Tab-separated table of C-alpha atoms in Angstrom:
chain	number	residue	atom	x	y	z
A	232	MET	CA	10.182	11.940	-59.280
A	233	ASN	CA	6.751	10.826	-60.293
A	234	SER	CA	6.465	9.695	-63.892
A	235	SER	CA	3.417	10.660	-65.903
A	236	GLU	CA	1.807	9.087	-68.929
A	237	GLU	CA	0.315	11.073	-71.772
A	238	ILE	CA	-2.203	9.334	-73.982
A	239	ALA	CA	-2.811	10.977	-77.323
A	240	VAL	CA	-6.004	9.774	-79.006
A	241	SER	CA	-6.756	11.177	-82.450
A	242	GLY	CA	-8.770	9.955	-85.384
A	243	MET	CA	-7.584	12.765	-87.639
A	244	SER	CA	-3.822	12.263	-87.335
A	245	ALA	CA	-3.790	8.530	-87.124
A	246	GLY	CA	-1.214	7.904	-89.823
A	247	ARG	CA	-1.475	6.459	-93.306
A	248	SER	CA	-1.936	2.844	-92.229
A	249	ALA	CA	-4.808	3.741	-89.917
A	250	MET	CA	-6.744	5.261	-92.821
A	251	ARG	CA	-7.337	1.750	-94.139
A	252	MET	CA	-10.012	1.567	-91.463
A	253	GLY	CA	-13.395	2.819	-92.575
A	254	PRO	CA	-14.771	6.020	-91.062
A	255	ALA	CA	-17.197	4.164	-88.786
A	256	GLU	CA	-14.383	1.923	-87.560
A	257	LEU	CA	-12.158	4.929	-86.932
A	258	VAL	CA	-14.826	6.765	-84.983
A	259	GLN	CA	-15.660	3.715	-82.896
A	260	ALA	CA	-12.008	2.866	-82.227
A	261	ALA	CA	-11.252	6.452	-81.194
A	262	ALA	CA	-14.263	6.466	-78.872
A	263	MET	CA	-13.306	3.161	-77.276
A	264	ALA	CA	-9.689	4.286	-76.863
A	265	ARG	CA	-10.834	7.526	-75.224
A	266	ARG	CA	-13.043	5.612	-72.796
A	267	PHE	CA	-10.246	3.173	-71.922
A	268	TYR	CA	-7.141	5.381	-71.792
A	269	LEU	CA	-8.525	8.756	-70.773
A	270	GLU	CA	-11.697	7.990	-68.837
A	271	GLY	CA	-10.395	4.842	-67.110
A	272	LYS	CA	-13.346	2.620	-68.054
A	273	SER	CA	-12.876	-1.146	-68.132
A	274	LYS	CA	-13.183	-3.233	-71.281
A	275	ILE	CA	-16.362	-4.782	-69.887
A	276	GLN	CA	-17.932	-1.347	-69.354
A	277	ILE	CA	-16.965	-0.289	-72.884
A	278	ALA	CA	-18.371	-3.515	-74.327
A	279	GLU	CA	-21.686	-2.920	-72.603
A	280	GLU	CA	-21.853	0.662	-73.867
A	281	PHE	CA	-21.164	-0.256	-77.479
A	282	GLY	CA	-23.065	-3.545	-77.476
A	283	VAL	CA	-20.076	-5.725	-78.376
A	284	SER	CA	-18.044	-8.381	-76.593
A	285	ARG	CA	-15.092	-7.439	-74.402
A	286	PHE	CA	-12.918	-9.480	-76.774
A	287	LYS	CA	-13.983	-7.160	-79.600
A	288	VAL	CA	-13.027	-4.174	-77.442
A	289	ALA	CA	-9.612	-5.718	-76.768
A	290	ARG	CA	-9.042	-6.286	-80.505
A	291	VAL	CA	-10.071	-2.713	-81.343
A	292	LEU	CA	-7.730	-1.255	-78.724
A	293	GLU	CA	-4.871	-3.433	-79.951
A	294	THR	CA	-5.521	-2.368	-83.539
A	295	ALA	CA	-5.644	1.274	-82.477
A	296	LEU	CA	-2.139	0.943	-81.056
A	297	GLU	CA	-0.789	-0.982	-84.042
A	298	ARG	CA	-2.126	1.550	-86.537
A	299	ASP	CA	-0.993	4.631	-84.612
A	300	LEU	CA	-4.526	5.759	-83.816
A	301	VAL	CA	-3.400	5.866	-80.183
A	302	ARG	CA	0.040	7.089	-79.171
A	303	ILE	CA	1.303	6.473	-75.654
A	304	GLU	CA	4.150	8.554	-74.302
A	305	ILE	CA	5.861	7.848	-70.984
A	306	ARG	CA	7.314	11.056	-69.592
A	307	VAL	CA	9.574	11.572	-66.593
A	308	PRO	CA	11.295	14.790	-65.512
A	309	ALA	CA	14.062	15.769	-67.917
A	310	GLU	CA	16.857	15.215	-65.401
A	311	LEU	CA	15.956	11.532	-64.908
A	312	ASP	CA	17.035	8.827	-67.361
A	313	ALA	CA	14.321	6.179	-67.067
A	314	GLU	CA	15.889	3.739	-69.545
A	315	ARG	CA	19.289	3.689	-67.858
A	316	SER	CA	17.624	3.516	-64.441
A	317	ASP	CA	15.667	0.393	-65.341
A	318	ALA	CA	18.638	-1.268	-67.034
A	319	LEU	CA	20.891	-0.602	-64.049
A	320	ARG	CA	18.286	-1.889	-61.610
A	321	ALA	CA	17.971	-5.119	-63.577
A	322	ARG	CA	21.731	-5.640	-64.021
A	323	TYR	CA	22.534	-5.417	-60.319
A	324	GLY	CA	19.260	-6.790	-59.002
A	325	LEU	CA	18.542	-3.593	-57.105
A	326	ARG	CA	15.217	-2.614	-55.595
A	327	HIS	CA	15.527	0.936	-56.923
A	328	ALA	CA	17.987	2.600	-59.286
A	329	VAL	CA	17.618	6.261	-60.182
A	330	VAL	CA	19.946	7.692	-62.823
A	331	VAL	CA	20.253	11.458	-63.120
A	332	GLU	CA	21.546	13.243	-66.206
A	333	SER	CA	25.141	14.411	-65.724
A	334	PRO	CA	25.884	17.992	-66.745
A	335	VAL	CA	28.512	17.819	-69.492
A	336	GLU	CA	30.835	20.123	-67.592
A	337	ALA	CA	30.554	17.969	-64.455
A	338	GLU	CA	30.843	14.423	-65.858
A	339	GLU	CA	34.049	13.749	-63.942
A	340	THR	CA	32.891	15.466	-60.750
A	341	PRO	CA	32.293	12.957	-57.942
A	342	ASP	CA	28.758	13.043	-56.544
A	343	PRO	CA	27.200	16.011	-58.382
A	344	GLU	CA	24.995	17.942	-55.952
A	345	ASN	CA	21.818	17.162	-57.890
A	346	LEU	CA	22.186	13.533	-56.760
A	347	GLY	CA	21.441	14.676	-53.231
A	348	GLU	CA	18.277	16.434	-54.359
A	349	VAL	CA	16.980	13.328	-56.134
A	350	ALA	CA	17.976	11.111	-53.202
A	351	ALA	CA	16.020	13.394	-50.873
A	352	ASP	CA	12.907	12.826	-52.985
A	353	LEU	CA	13.570	9.076	-53.005
A	354	LEU	CA	13.833	8.961	-49.216
A	355	GLY	CA	10.530	10.808	-49.072
A	356	GLU	CA	9.043	7.812	-50.885
A	357	LEU	CA	10.862	5.054	-48.986
A	358	VAL	CA	10.606	6.187	-45.366
A	359	ASP	CA	7.375	5.399	-43.533
A	360	GLU	CA	6.097	6.714	-40.240
A	361	GLY	CA	7.848	5.012	-37.355
A	362	ASP	CA	10.905	3.986	-39.372
A	363	VAL	CA	14.460	4.466	-38.156
A	364	LEU	CA	16.550	6.323	-40.746
A	365	GLY	CA	20.321	5.882	-40.594
A	366	LEU	CA	22.751	8.337	-42.212
A	367	ALA	CA	26.408	7.522	-42.801
A	368	TRP	CA	28.997	10.285	-43.255
A	369	GLY	CA	29.546	11.521	-46.803
A	370	ARG	CA	29.248	14.656	-48.899
A	371	SER	CA	26.402	13.133	-50.879
A	372	THR	CA	24.386	12.319	-47.755
A	373	ILE	CA	25.015	15.834	-46.455
A	374	HIS	CA	23.703	17.270	-49.752
A	375	MET	CA	20.726	14.913	-49.504
A	376	ALA	CA	19.856	16.043	-45.982
A	377	ALA	CA	20.109	19.704	-46.980
A	378	ALA	CA	17.617	19.067	-49.802
A	379	LEU	CA	15.031	17.253	-47.651
A	380	ASP	CA	11.661	18.948	-47.518
A	381	ARG	CA	9.423	16.055	-46.504
A	382	LEU	CA	9.769	12.984	-44.325
A	383	PRO	CA	7.155	11.182	-42.248
A	384	PRO	CA	7.753	11.093	-38.478
A	385	CYS	CA	10.794	8.879	-37.911
A	386	THR	CA	13.862	8.496	-35.726
A	387	VAL	CA	17.158	9.549	-37.330
A	388	VAL	CA	20.465	8.047	-36.238
A	389	GLN	CA	24.034	8.690	-37.348
A	390	LEU	CA	25.749	5.514	-38.590
A	391	THR	CA	29.366	6.686	-38.566
A	392	GLY	CA	31.584	9.149	-36.831
A	393	VAL	CA	32.622	12.296	-38.657
A	394	TYR	CA	35.553	12.966	-40.946
A	395	ASP	CA	36.801	15.724	-38.671
A	396	ALA	CA	35.274	16.281	-35.240
A	397	GLY	CA	35.959	19.985	-35.677
A	398	THR	CA	33.588	20.128	-38.674
A	399	SER	CA	30.814	17.973	-37.226
A	400	GLU	CA	28.372	20.877	-37.050
A	401	ARG	CA	28.662	21.287	-40.813
A	402	GLY	CA	28.712	17.600	-41.614
A	403	SER	CA	26.922	14.424	-40.657
A	404	VAL	CA	25.793	15.685	-37.263
A	405	GLU	CA	24.012	18.550	-38.938
A	406	ALA	CA	22.617	16.145	-41.554
A	407	VAL	CA	21.066	14.026	-38.808
A	408	ARG	CA	19.631	17.102	-37.133
A	409	ARG	CA	18.237	18.389	-40.416
A	410	ALA	CA	16.519	15.081	-41.245
A	411	ALA	CA	15.057	14.868	-37.741
A	412	GLN	CA	13.827	18.452	-37.975
A	413	VAL	CA	12.041	17.752	-41.264
A	414	SER	CA	10.482	14.545	-39.945
A	415	GLY	CA	9.705	15.835	-36.476
A	416	GLY	CA	11.390	12.771	-34.985
A	417	ASP	CA	14.229	12.197	-32.544
A	418	ALA	CA	17.858	12.684	-33.570
A	419	HIS	CA	20.760	10.534	-32.372
A	420	PRO	CA	24.004	12.103	-33.618
A	421	ILE	CA	27.530	10.848	-32.916
A	422	TYR	CA	30.030	13.442	-31.701
A	423	ALA	CA	33.196	11.513	-32.474
A	424	PRO	CA	35.695	11.064	-35.298
A	425	MET	CA	35.139	8.196	-37.703
A	426	LEU	CA	38.721	6.930	-37.410
A	427	LEU	CA	40.673	6.674	-34.153
A	428	PRO	CA	44.410	6.105	-33.619
A	429	ASP	CA	43.910	2.626	-32.182
A	430	ALA	CA	41.267	0.023	-31.341
A	431	ALA	CA	41.388	0.736	-27.597
A	432	THR	CA	40.443	4.387	-28.084
A	433	ALA	CA	37.624	3.418	-30.441
A	434	THR	CA	36.292	0.887	-27.937
A	435	ALA	CA	36.329	3.456	-25.150
A	436	LEU	CA	34.418	5.962	-27.272
A	437	ARG	CA	31.782	3.397	-28.219
A	438	HIS	CA	30.935	3.059	-24.537
A	439	GLN	CA	30.395	6.770	-23.974
A	440	THR	CA	26.754	7.459	-23.164
A	441	GLY	CA	25.737	9.467	-26.241
A	442	ILE	CA	27.596	7.243	-28.707
A	443	ALA	CA	26.369	4.050	-27.045
A	444	ARG	CA	22.794	5.331	-27.289
A	445	ALA	CA	23.180	5.864	-31.031
A	446	PHE	CA	24.744	2.401	-31.432
A	447	GLU	CA	21.681	0.868	-29.766
A	448	TYR	CA	19.615	1.998	-32.755
A	449	PHE	CA	21.818	0.366	-35.396
A	450	ASP	CA	19.887	-2.913	-35.256
A	451	LYS	CA	16.613	-0.998	-35.529
A	452	VAL	CA	17.444	0.936	-38.704
A	453	THR	CA	14.939	0.271	-41.489
A	454	VAL	CA	16.286	2.671	-44.142
A	455	ALA	CA	19.932	3.710	-44.445
A	456	CYS	CA	21.621	6.274	-46.647
A	457	VAL	CA	25.326	5.830	-47.435
A	458	SER	CA	28.051	7.279	-49.631
A	459	ILE	CA	30.721	5.448	-51.648
A	460	GLY	CA	34.356	6.459	-51.990
A	461	SER	CA	37.066	5.548	-54.492
A	462	TRP	CA	40.521	4.761	-53.154
A	463	GLU	CA	42.178	8.042	-54.097
A	464	PRO	CA	42.729	11.455	-52.536
A	465	GLY	CA	39.660	13.633	-52.134
A	466	ILE	CA	37.225	10.875	-53.100
A	467	SER	CA	37.571	8.627	-50.073
A	468	THR	CA	37.167	9.857	-46.522
A	469	VAL	CA	39.027	6.873	-45.124
A	470	HIS	CA	41.879	7.223	-47.618
A	471	ASP	CA	42.414	10.842	-46.618
A	472	MET	CA	42.440	10.036	-42.888
A	473	LEU	CA	45.163	7.383	-43.119
A	474	SER	CA	48.930	7.764	-43.182
A	475	GLU	CA	50.915	7.106	-46.356
A	476	ASP	CA	52.109	3.754	-45.017
A	477	GLU	CA	48.566	2.707	-44.118
A	478	ARG	CA	47.288	3.698	-47.545
A	479	ALA	CA	50.001	1.652	-49.196
A	480	HIS	CA	49.179	-1.334	-46.976
A	481	TYR	CA	45.492	-1.379	-47.880
A	482	ALA	CA	46.279	-0.700	-51.518
A	483	SER	CA	48.455	-3.823	-51.491
A	484	LEU	CA	45.387	-5.782	-50.350
A	485	GLY	CA	43.540	-4.622	-53.469
A	486	VAL	CA	41.211	-2.005	-51.999
A	487	ALA	CA	38.979	-0.489	-54.684
A	488	ALA	CA	36.261	1.232	-52.674
A	489	GLU	CA	35.054	2.200	-49.224
A	490	MET	CA	31.644	2.695	-47.714
A	491	ALA	CA	30.935	3.628	-44.099
A	492	ALA	CA	34.635	2.945	-43.290
A	493	HIS	CA	34.439	-0.602	-44.732
A	494	LEU	CA	36.904	-1.480	-47.503
A	495	PHE	CA	36.117	-3.570	-50.594
A	496	ASP	CA	38.128	-5.053	-53.441
A	497	ALA	CA	36.945	-4.900	-57.053
A	498	GLU	CA	34.837	-8.050	-56.613
A	499	GLY	CA	32.956	-6.613	-53.646
A	500	ARG	CA	34.802	-8.655	-51.016
A	501	ARG	CA	35.527	-6.931	-47.722
A	502	ILE	CA	39.209	-6.493	-46.946
A	503	GLY	CA	41.268	-4.750	-44.268
A	504	ARG	CA	38.855	-5.670	-41.501
A	505	ASP	CA	41.342	-4.602	-38.863
A	506	LEU	CA	40.553	-1.014	-39.848
A	507	GLY	CA	37.019	-1.449	-38.562
A	508	GLU	CA	38.295	-1.980	-35.032
A	509	ARG	CA	39.553	1.620	-35.091
A	510	CYS	CA	36.397	3.093	-36.563
A	511	ILE	CA	33.165	4.446	-35.131
A	512	THR	CA	30.754	2.954	-37.637
A	513	VAL	CA	27.882	0.564	-38.221
A	514	LYS	CA	29.041	-3.017	-38.777
A	515	ALA	CA	28.805	-4.605	-42.212
A	516	ASP	CA	26.529	-7.386	-40.979
A	517	GLN	CA	24.222	-4.755	-39.477
A	518	LEU	CA	24.067	-2.980	-42.845
A	519	ARG	CA	23.229	-6.269	-44.500
A	520	ARG	CA	20.216	-6.707	-42.218
A	521	ILE	CA	18.794	-3.254	-42.948
A	522	PRO	CA	15.827	-3.698	-45.322
A	523	GLU	CA	16.678	-0.668	-47.485
A	524	VAL	CA	20.224	0.670	-47.979
A	525	VAL	CA	20.393	3.558	-50.443
A	526	ALA	CA	23.799	4.526	-51.839
A	527	ILE	CA	24.326	7.971	-53.356
A	528	ALA	CA	27.364	8.171	-55.626
A	529	GLY	CA	28.187	9.275	-59.149
A	530	GLY	CA	30.812	10.541	-61.565
A	531	GLN	CA	33.343	8.716	-63.724
A	532	ARG	CA	35.984	8.772	-60.999
A	533	LYS	CA	33.708	6.829	-58.648
A	534	ALA	CA	32.227	4.430	-61.189
A	535	SER	CA	34.497	1.442	-60.490
A	536	ALA	CA	34.087	1.949	-56.727
A	537	ILE	CA	30.302	1.954	-57.102
A	538	ASP	CA	30.526	-1.326	-59.016
A	539	ALA	CA	32.644	-2.863	-56.251
A	540	VAL	CA	30.246	-1.860	-53.466
A	541	LEU	CA	27.185	-2.997	-55.414
A	542	ARG	CA	28.831	-6.408	-55.839
A	543	SER	CA	29.147	-6.674	-52.051
A	544	GLY	CA	25.381	-7.109	-51.696
A	545	LEU	CA	25.155	-4.489	-48.948
A	546	VAL	CA	23.277	-1.946	-51.053
A	547	THR	CA	19.662	-2.375	-52.191
A	548	SER	CA	19.133	0.922	-54.051
A	549	LEU	CA	21.303	3.438	-55.884
A	550	VAL	CA	21.090	7.082	-56.915
A	551	THR	CA	23.754	7.862	-59.507
A	552	ASP	CA	24.346	9.782	-62.731
A	553	THR	CA	24.576	8.875	-66.410
A	554	SER	CA	28.359	9.176	-66.374
A	555	ALA	CA	28.721	6.402	-63.786
A	556	ALA	CA	25.775	4.398	-65.131
A	557	ASP	CA	27.347	4.011	-68.567
A	558	TYR	CA	30.423	2.460	-66.956
A	559	LEU	CA	28.377	0.239	-64.646
A	560	MET	CA	26.386	-1.263	-67.504
A	561	THR	CA	29.552	-2.745	-69.020
A	562	ALA	CA	31.654	-3.328	-65.889
A	563	GLY	CA	32.744	-6.960	-66.090
A	564	PRO	CA	30.447	-9.989	-65.753
A	565	ALA	CA	26.932	-9.478	-64.481
A	566	PRO	CA	26.995	-9.414	-60.676
A	567	ARG	CA	24.931	-11.519	-58.307
A	568	PRO	CA	21.558	-9.857	-57.567
A	569	ALA	CA	21.949	-7.461	-54.642
A	570	LEU	CA	18.565	-8.294	-53.152
A	571	SER	CA	19.848	-11.737	-52.197
A	572	ARG	CA	21.968	-9.800	-49.627
A	573	ALA	CA	24.422	-12.713	-49.601
A	574	ASP	CA	27.916	-12.001	-48.299
A	575	PRO	CA	30.397	-12.662	-51.146
A	576	ASP	CA	33.206	-13.489	-48.696
A	577	GLY	CA	31.107	-15.451	-46.250
A	578	ALA	CA	31.630	-13.068	-43.341
């Protein structure tokens, strides 16, 4: 995901306005521009070479840009939308926002798989040696882990239980193992369902040796990767695990999104906190203390849920697609900057 800059310096195709410069001026300006943009020389070095002041060099370079003698192009890979990424980062006060082009045929598909590939590259940038990487359950995080090809040595811990204990080998447990294998670090998976029938069962499981060991790392996590779900079938893990009556109850509270088994209304306030007592998951206040929390979510059907979670202040960075980004840029009043990490409901 590295951007590259191409500097085109030409005295022959400078444009009509540039031809108002005399030939000596054109030659000198082109030479100075080549030294500065292509050879990396400073204005002081150029001034010494040409026997002029550095202020004269600065004026010549500025004129070269104004008169199209120098053309600067900023290029990023075709699948990345740099303009939307920067606008989204600024709107929500995020540390990083990466917007990926949505295939036309997949605009309404939640979490296109290419989000995971881009998120894998982003984690390669964000994770440093010795960090503790936390992965919450979600299809997007599973896709991300499968796409990982580089990570510095780090510890990897699972932040939530799994959607179905019977599929753990193909889900978040395998994602944790994969990330640890790539990094060469230790893995701390959680072999337990995300949602339990009651709080007592959840409490008992949290005290089991393997699960308790993973929980001990939650306060040490430095980079976390999470997914976001909308409150509808097939797009929210928690929604699909609950009974019809439970779904109706939380819907009546105004649930708009879920992340790591935490529920949020449209303003980013946490609701339905009783559900957390039945869940094997990292606490919201622990997420808030993690320096870097990267959410991976996209698609029109998840757009409003992404907005809700971003307003919670729990997320510092986002990987999404153009379909969701276009909604987010016009979704209600501008939210409070996420990097303040303030809790909107004071919890």
